[in-house]
Amino acid sequence: MSDAPAAAPRYAGELTTHDIGKTVLLRGWVHRRRDLGALLFIDLRDRTGLAQIVFDQAQSPGLHQKATELRSEYVVAVQGHVVGRSPATANPNLPTGAVEVVATSLDILNDARTPPFPLNIETGAESVISEETRLKYRYLDLRRPVMQQNLRLRHNVTIAIRRAFDAQGFLEVETPFMTRSTPEGARDYLVPSRVQPGSFYALPQSPQLFKQLLMIGGCDRYFQIVRCFRDEDLRADRHPEFTQIDVEMSFPDQEQLFQIIERMLSDACRAAGFEITLPFPRLSWEEAMLRYGTDKPDLRLPPLTDVATLVPEDAARQLQLQPDAPLLAVRIPGVGALSRRERDELRPLAEGRPVRLFEDFARIEKSYPALARAIREKLTAQDGDLIVLLAPAPAAHSSTDRFALHTQASTLRLALAQRFAERHHLLDRKDFRFLWVTSFPMFEWNAEASRWSSAHHPFTSPLPEDVAFLSTDPGRARAQAYDVVLNGIELGSGSIRIHRRELQAEIFRLLGMDDDEARARFGFFLDALEYGTPPHGGIALGLDRLVMLLAGADSIREVVAFPKTARAIDLMVSAPTPVDPTQLTPLGIALL
RNA sequence: GGGGACGUAGUUCAGUUGGUUAGAACGCCGGCCUGUCACGUCGGAGGUCGCGGGUUCGAGCCCCGUCGUCCCCGCCA
């Protein structure tokens, strides 16, 4: 290249017919080589895409000879002329397929071992190679176009979120990673202190108390895109270190906060190329449980419908339905009646559960045509919709859980939809259906510890009209807590907080913490509440989950650059590792 | 903590009822080829069947243990 005149560096994927006649410099990796003997084609790949380079022995034998050394993933700098391709040689499948670069110089910047897995397979690439191999060589996996796109998408979404908050007057403030263990909720990751042997920092599960302290500190609108850490078992949508969009504001109005978040999410979706409609539907927790059997409903599917009142008395007797018990109809659009075999597959879902399944709606239509018609009407069912009914088993006692049947129906609703999603184009990944779920219960009964525990967290304010229940019937108290849900996935969770010291102390007592314990754990916070704490509230949203859904990915790991396995291991760097005892001694730590 | 699926060539997989020398495709290496674009074509190399033990005349296949990956339940204020 030294003897070639300097040309303007360009990205391969951005070449168009407008560049014809220009001399360009491309730098990137050898994606694929097609050696036709005296004619050799290279697909050069950079982070934008591919461009075809031509080496012609007849025109420049030396250069062609050098190009025969090229192998997959060699790093090259190529100068050449952009030329148009004839219709016969253009490649309509490639964005840059109308042009190619006739090389005038070739610099081999580095060679490469043959990659342990192909980086240049065009279709279904993400599913073809085992994740184990991909993670071990993540730096190679990241070169693949689909991963480049995911990183780019995450960047675009993150920038849009920052802009949206900035435009609303929110201040991004960093909070400590090395903080105090609060053995409430998830397990903490601990960091030993060398200066204070025997003492430990904890990595934050969330900056919850810090953001509340920022409100007390007068920053009335705060946000942070921040890493959080939870030492709990992993799932496809859960990672031990994950990124939250953390938000808090003073003098909050729940509706105003919803609008701010909706606008931010709308901007984030637009950055990913999707327009969503505002405002999101709002559903109380109770409504969500009754209509969907879950606190994170997937609105891409129709709700559950209680059709018990449609059943005439004699039919109810023949079908052995319990009086006053719900009869829940699950409708899955467009799936059609199930085959015998598919119905057989459903039955295990009911086995061992106090549930009766009517999986063959055709039989109901035969025996009770009027009832079937009424049900279809109430469900606004179309021909070809699958309808399955659930009732409590005849012997079942009314459960303590008033939504037990709804929960079962919800599980069935999702299982059916997922089973037939592909065949019938259900659960469209590009259909983004957000909603707010509000008024969660304050407490859940923790049978193991035989005490109440917070459904959200202990800093959550009760609904004003339910404060009286705190002393009389905590199970009935509802919270000013809300979730934002997207396509059946909990995207974010927040609440209006407690800003009065007395109420906060009462909640701690209700959670079984006496005043001494509360002071020992949260004394700094209780103190702070006494110095003029403004009313405040906020929310935290999972950035990884949002980007995962916008990317159409099935796992959070597809949008995390360097993720860990289900056992929280980094296969690439092999972490965690044992450490040398000489590292432990100064920390005052000995292994058992 | 519990349940399920999986582990065979560099990669993705097949491998029958336990039977002789463990196969395919892609990739890799070499030859030929001037319009390919998943180039074609001819030839070649490549295996600790995750690991350990057991049953058996004989184990990739059966049994036990173990390690690893994925999914789900519990858990995740």
mmCIF file of C-alpha atoms (C1' of nucleotides) in Angstrom, chain A residues 32 34-35 41 52 58 71 85 89 100 116 128 130 132 185 232-233 235 238 454 456-457 557 565-567, chain B residues 1 10-12 27-30 33-40 68-77:
data_model
loop_
_atom_site.group_PDB
_atom_site.id
_atom_site.type_symbol
_atom_site.label_atom_id
_atom_site.label_comp_id
_atom_site.label_asym_id
_atom_site.label_seq_id
_atom_site.Cartn_x
_atom_site.Cartn_y
_atom_site.Cartn_z
ATOM 1 C CA ARG A 32 -15.417 -15.041 2.401
ATOM 2 C CA ARG A 34 -14.158 -17.164 -3.840
ATOM 3 C CA ASP A 35 -11.142 -18.304 -5.833
ATOM 4 C CA PHE A 41 -13.262 -12.425 -5.111
ATOM 5 C CA GLN A 52 -16.919 -7.449 -2.934
ATOM 6 C CA ALA A 58 -4.730 -10.564 -16.048
ATOM 7 C CA ARG A 71 -7.978 -16.684 4.373
ATOM 8 C CA ARG A 85 -21.479 -4.223 -11.907
ATOM 9 C CA THR A 89 -22.935 -9.874 -12.344
ATOM 10 C CA GLU A 100 -17.549 -3.836 -6.436
ATOM 11 C CA PRO A 116 -13.557 -22.245 15.751
ATOM 12 C CA VAL A 128 -26.815 -22.704 14.516
ATOM 13 C CA SER A 130 -23.985 -23.639 20.335
ATOM 14 C CA GLU A 132 -21.272 -22.432 24.741
ATOM 15 C CA GLY A 185 -34.699 -9.295 48.836
ATOM 16 C CA GLU A 232 -29.827 -15.290 42.161
ATOM 17 C CA ASP A 233 -30.324 -18.102 39.665
ATOM 18 C CA ARG A 235 -33.018 -17.366 33.336
ATOM 19 C CA ARG A 238 -32.292 -12.703 33.986
ATOM 20 C CA SER A 454 -43.219 -6.484 50.880
ATOM 21 C CA HIS A 456 -42.548 -4.519 45.929
ATOM 22 C CA HIS A 457 -40.126 -3.172 48.534
ATOM 23 C CA ARG A 557 -27.537 -12.652 26.489
ATOM 24 C CA THR A 565 -23.838 -18.751 31.603
ATOM 25 C CA ALA A 566 -26.760 -20.045 33.633
ATOM 26 C CA ARG A 567 -24.299 -20.883 36.379
ATOM 27 C "C1'" G B 1 -32.846 -26.686 46.147
ATOM 28 C "C1'" G B 10 -12.920 -27.296 13.928
ATOM 29 C "C1'" U B 11 -18.682 -26.530 13.438
ATOM 30 C "C1'" U B 12 -23.709 -28.560 12.971
ATOM 31 C "C1'" G B 27 -15.161 -25.797 7.338
ATOM 32 C "C1'" C B 28 -9.729 -26.801 6.788
ATOM 33 C "C1'" C B 29 -5.242 -28.295 3.449
ATOM 34 C "C1'" G B 30 -3.652 -29.219 -1.743
ATOM 35 C "C1'" C B 33 -10.863 -23.275 -13.017
ATOM 36 C "C1'" U B 34 -11.766 -15.418 -15.663
ATOM 37 C "C1'" G B 35 -17.659 -13.316 -13.297
ATOM 38 C "C1'" U B 36 -18.300 -15.792 -8.656
ATOM 39 C "C1'" C B 37 -21.326 -14.185 -4.625
ATOM 40 C "C1'" A B 38 -23.426 -20.573 0.243
ATOM 41 C "C1'" C B 39 -18.711 -20.444 -6.725
ATOM 42 C "C1'" G B 40 -17.750 -25.174 -9.038
ATOM 43 C "C1'" G B 68 -20.462 -28.676 31.392
ATOM 44 C "C1'" U B 69 -24.438 -26.074 28.331
ATOM 45 C "C1'" C B 70 -29.599 -24.703 27.719
ATOM 46 C "C1'" C B 71 -34.917 -24.353 29.408
ATOM 47 C "C1'" C B 72 -38.495 -24.340 33.434
ATOM 48 C "C1'" C B 73 -40.172 -24.323 38.882
ATOM 49 C "C1'" G B 74 -38.422 -22.459 43.501
ATOM 50 C "C1'" C B 75 -35.759 -17.929 44.164
ATOM 51 C "C1'" C B 76 -35.354 -12.838 41.971
ATOM 52 C "C1'" A B 77 -37.883 -6.820 48.415
#
